Structure formats: C-alpha cells, structure tokens
C-alpha cells in the first residue's frame, strides 16, 4: 500500500519511557543527532542536527521529533541525545 514518509519527522524511543503519560515530560525538549563528517570545520569533525520533541506516537512511549533539516536515512535507528531544556518544572 502507499505510505507517506516525512523526512523532517522521526520516531524516537526513549529509555525508561513506557507509556503515553510518561512522554509528557519530554514534550518540547531539544533533540540532537550528532554525527561525524569527513571535512573538518572550525577544528571539529562533529556536526549536529537539532530537533524538538513534538508529540507522543502510540501508547508505548514512542515520541515524534521534528528536525530543522531533513535527517538522512543513516540516522534512522541511530541514537540521539535529548537535552533537558527548555524545562517546564
């Protein structure tokens, strides 16, 4: 069947989050996908793609994150870093 793929939107599984209610803490938090490039820019080979957690996906603790730029297919299944800001506590 036909299915749409949205390259700016990615599904993330957060460790220790098992329900839809647990994901509410992470809404609005920043997500960083860090990868290594061949060319060195500003004395570093590491690059970052930034995103934000938007909403839950399903009932088992998955979340949807929207990235500023399209994330590459190599990033599907790779680990991301979730920053604990901005905080709503």
PDB file of C-alpha atoms in Angstrom:
ATOM      1  CA  UNK A   1       0.000   0.000   0.000  1.00  0.00           C
ATOM      2  CA  UNK A   2       1.020   3.618  -0.423  1.00  0.00           C
ATOM      3  CA  UNK A   3       2.525   5.211   2.655  1.00  0.00           C
ATOM      4  CA  UNK A   4       3.972   8.654   3.170  1.00  0.00           C
ATOM      5  CA  UNK A   5       7.384   9.310   4.698  1.00  0.00           C
ATOM      6  CA  UNK A   6       8.094  12.695   6.240  1.00  0.00           C
ATOM      7  CA  UNK A   7      11.850  13.274   6.358  1.00  0.00           C
ATOM      8  CA  UNK A   8      11.723  16.077   8.943  1.00  0.00           C
ATOM      9  CA  UNK A   9       9.725  13.910  11.363  1.00  0.00           C
ATOM     10  CA  UNK A  10      11.354  10.994  13.168  1.00  0.00           C
ATOM     11  CA  UNK A  11      10.150   8.471  15.736  1.00  0.00           C
ATOM     12  CA  UNK A  12      12.236   8.174  18.896  1.00  0.00           C
ATOM     13  CA  UNK A  13      12.196   5.537  21.627  1.00  0.00           C
ATOM     14  CA  UNK A  14      13.336   6.965  24.963  1.00  0.00           C
ATOM     15  CA  UNK A  15      14.895   4.646  27.536  1.00  0.00           C
ATOM     16  CA  UNK A  16      12.707   4.137  30.586  1.00  0.00           C
ATOM     17  CA  UNK A  17       9.599   5.658  28.999  1.00  0.00           C
ATOM     18  CA  UNK A  18       6.902   3.010  28.681  1.00  0.00           C
ATOM     19  CA  UNK A  19       3.579   4.870  28.416  1.00  0.00           C
ATOM     20  CA  UNK A  20       1.968   7.846  26.749  1.00  0.00           C
ATOM     21  CA  UNK A  21       1.721   9.669  30.095  1.00  0.00           C
ATOM     22  CA  UNK A  22       5.484   9.329  30.671  1.00  0.00           C
ATOM     23  CA  UNK A  23       6.214  11.148  27.407  1.00  0.00           C
ATOM     24  CA  UNK A  24       4.591  14.394  28.598  1.00  0.00           C
ATOM     25  CA  UNK A  25       7.773  15.340  30.476  1.00  0.00           C
ATOM     26  CA  UNK A  26       9.751  15.281  27.210  1.00  0.00           C
ATOM     27  CA  UNK A  27       7.395  17.431  25.102  1.00  0.00           C
ATOM     28  CA  UNK A  28       9.239  20.487  23.815  1.00  0.00           C
ATOM     29  CA  UNK A  29      12.695  19.180  24.762  1.00  0.00           C
ATOM     30  CA  UNK A  30      15.539  19.604  22.266  1.00  0.00           C
ATOM     31  CA  UNK A  31      16.987  16.618  20.420  1.00  0.00           C
ATOM     32  CA  UNK A  32      20.499  16.497  18.964  1.00  0.00           C
ATOM     33  CA  UNK A  33      21.627  13.995  16.344  1.00  0.00           C
ATOM     34  CA  UNK A  34      25.436  14.094  16.468  1.00  0.00           C
ATOM     35  CA  UNK A  35      27.421  12.598  13.609  1.00  0.00           C
ATOM     36  CA  UNK A  36      30.961  12.642  12.305  1.00  0.00           C
ATOM     37  CA  UNK A  37      31.846  14.184   8.935  1.00  0.00           C
ATOM     38  CA  UNK A  38      34.979  13.840   6.815  1.00  0.00           C
ATOM     39  CA  UNK A  39      35.770  17.522   6.401  1.00  0.00           C
ATOM     40  CA  UNK A  40      36.889  19.499   9.431  1.00  0.00           C
ATOM     41  CA  UNK A  41      35.011  22.746  10.103  1.00  0.00           C
ATOM     42  CA  UNK A  42      36.074  25.056  12.945  1.00  0.00           C
ATOM     43  CA  UNK A  43      38.569  22.443  14.227  1.00  0.00           C
ATOM     44  CA  UNK A  44      35.911  19.743  14.644  1.00  0.00           C
ATOM     45  CA  UNK A  45      34.656  16.856  12.567  1.00  0.00           C
ATOM     46  CA  UNK A  46      31.445  16.508  14.583  1.00  0.00           C
ATOM     47  CA  UNK A  47      28.214  18.011  13.290  1.00  0.00           C
ATOM     48  CA  UNK A  48      24.814  18.351  14.944  1.00  0.00           C
ATOM     49  CA  UNK A  49      21.280  18.330  13.594  1.00  0.00           C
ATOM     50  CA  UNK A  50      18.789  19.881  16.001  1.00  0.00           C
ATOM     51  CA  UNK A  51      15.164  18.950  16.513  1.00  0.00           C
ATOM     52  CA  UNK A  52      12.361  19.166  19.028  1.00  0.00           C
ATOM     53  CA  UNK A  53      10.057  16.540  20.531  1.00  0.00           C
ATOM     54  CA  UNK A  54       6.554  17.392  19.359  1.00  0.00           C
ATOM     55  CA  UNK A  55       4.039  14.740  20.462  1.00  0.00           C
ATOM     56  CA  UNK A  56       3.618  11.109  21.517  1.00  0.00           C
ATOM     57  CA  UNK A  57       3.299   8.310  18.973  1.00  0.00           C
ATOM     58  CA  UNK A  58       1.184   5.388  20.073  1.00  0.00           C
ATOM     59  CA  UNK A  59       0.751   4.116  23.626  1.00  0.00           C
ATOM     60  CA  UNK A  60       4.133   2.530  24.334  1.00  0.00           C
ATOM     61  CA  UNK A  61       6.320   5.580  24.960  1.00  0.00           C
ATOM     62  CA  UNK A  62       7.425   6.494  21.438  1.00  0.00           C
ATOM     63  CA  UNK A  63       7.607  10.195  20.564  1.00  0.00           C
ATOM     64  CA  UNK A  64       7.697  12.180  17.325  1.00  0.00           C
ATOM     65  CA  UNK A  65      10.510  14.658  16.860  1.00  0.00           C
ATOM     66  CA  UNK A  66      10.671  17.314  14.176  1.00  0.00           C
ATOM     67  CA  UNK A  67      14.113  18.269  12.912  1.00  0.00           C
ATOM     68  CA  UNK A  68      15.053  21.576  11.291  1.00  0.00           C
ATOM     69  CA  UNK A  69      16.720  19.867   8.345  1.00  0.00           C
ATOM     70  CA  UNK A  70      15.816  16.523   6.867  1.00  0.00           C
ATOM     71  CA  UNK A  71      17.628  13.767   8.707  1.00  0.00           C
ATOM     72  CA  UNK A  72      19.491  11.315   6.471  1.00  0.00           C
ATOM     73  CA  UNK A  73      18.390   7.665   6.183  1.00  0.00           C
ATOM     74  CA  UNK A  74      21.601   6.706   8.005  1.00  0.00           C
ATOM     75  CA  UNK A  75      20.122   8.372  11.105  1.00  0.00           C
ATOM     76  CA  UNK A  76      17.096   6.045  11.216  1.00  0.00           C
ATOM     77  CA  UNK A  77      17.718   3.718  14.147  1.00  0.00           C
ATOM     78  CA  UNK A  78      20.747   5.676  15.362  1.00  0.00           C
ATOM     79  CA  UNK A  79      20.996   7.161  18.844  1.00  0.00           C
ATOM     80  CA  UNK A  80      20.120  10.781  19.604  1.00  0.00           C
ATOM     81  CA  UNK A  81      20.755  12.995  22.598  1.00  0.00           C
ATOM     82  CA  UNK A  82      17.798  14.540  24.406  1.00  0.00           C
ATOM     83  CA  UNK A  83      18.602  17.800  26.155  1.00  0.00           C
ATOM     84  CA  UNK A  84      16.789  18.548  29.386  1.00  0.00           C
ATOM     85  CA  UNK A  85      15.860  22.069  28.283  1.00  0.00           C
ATOM     86  CA  UNK A  86      13.637  24.009  27.959  1.00  0.00           C
ATOM     87  CA  UNK A  87      12.279  22.965  31.339  1.00  0.00           C
ATOM     88  CA  UNK A  88       8.659  23.363  32.416  1.00  0.00           C
ATOM     89  CA  UNK A  89       9.262  22.460  36.071  1.00  0.00           C
TER      90      UNK A  89
END
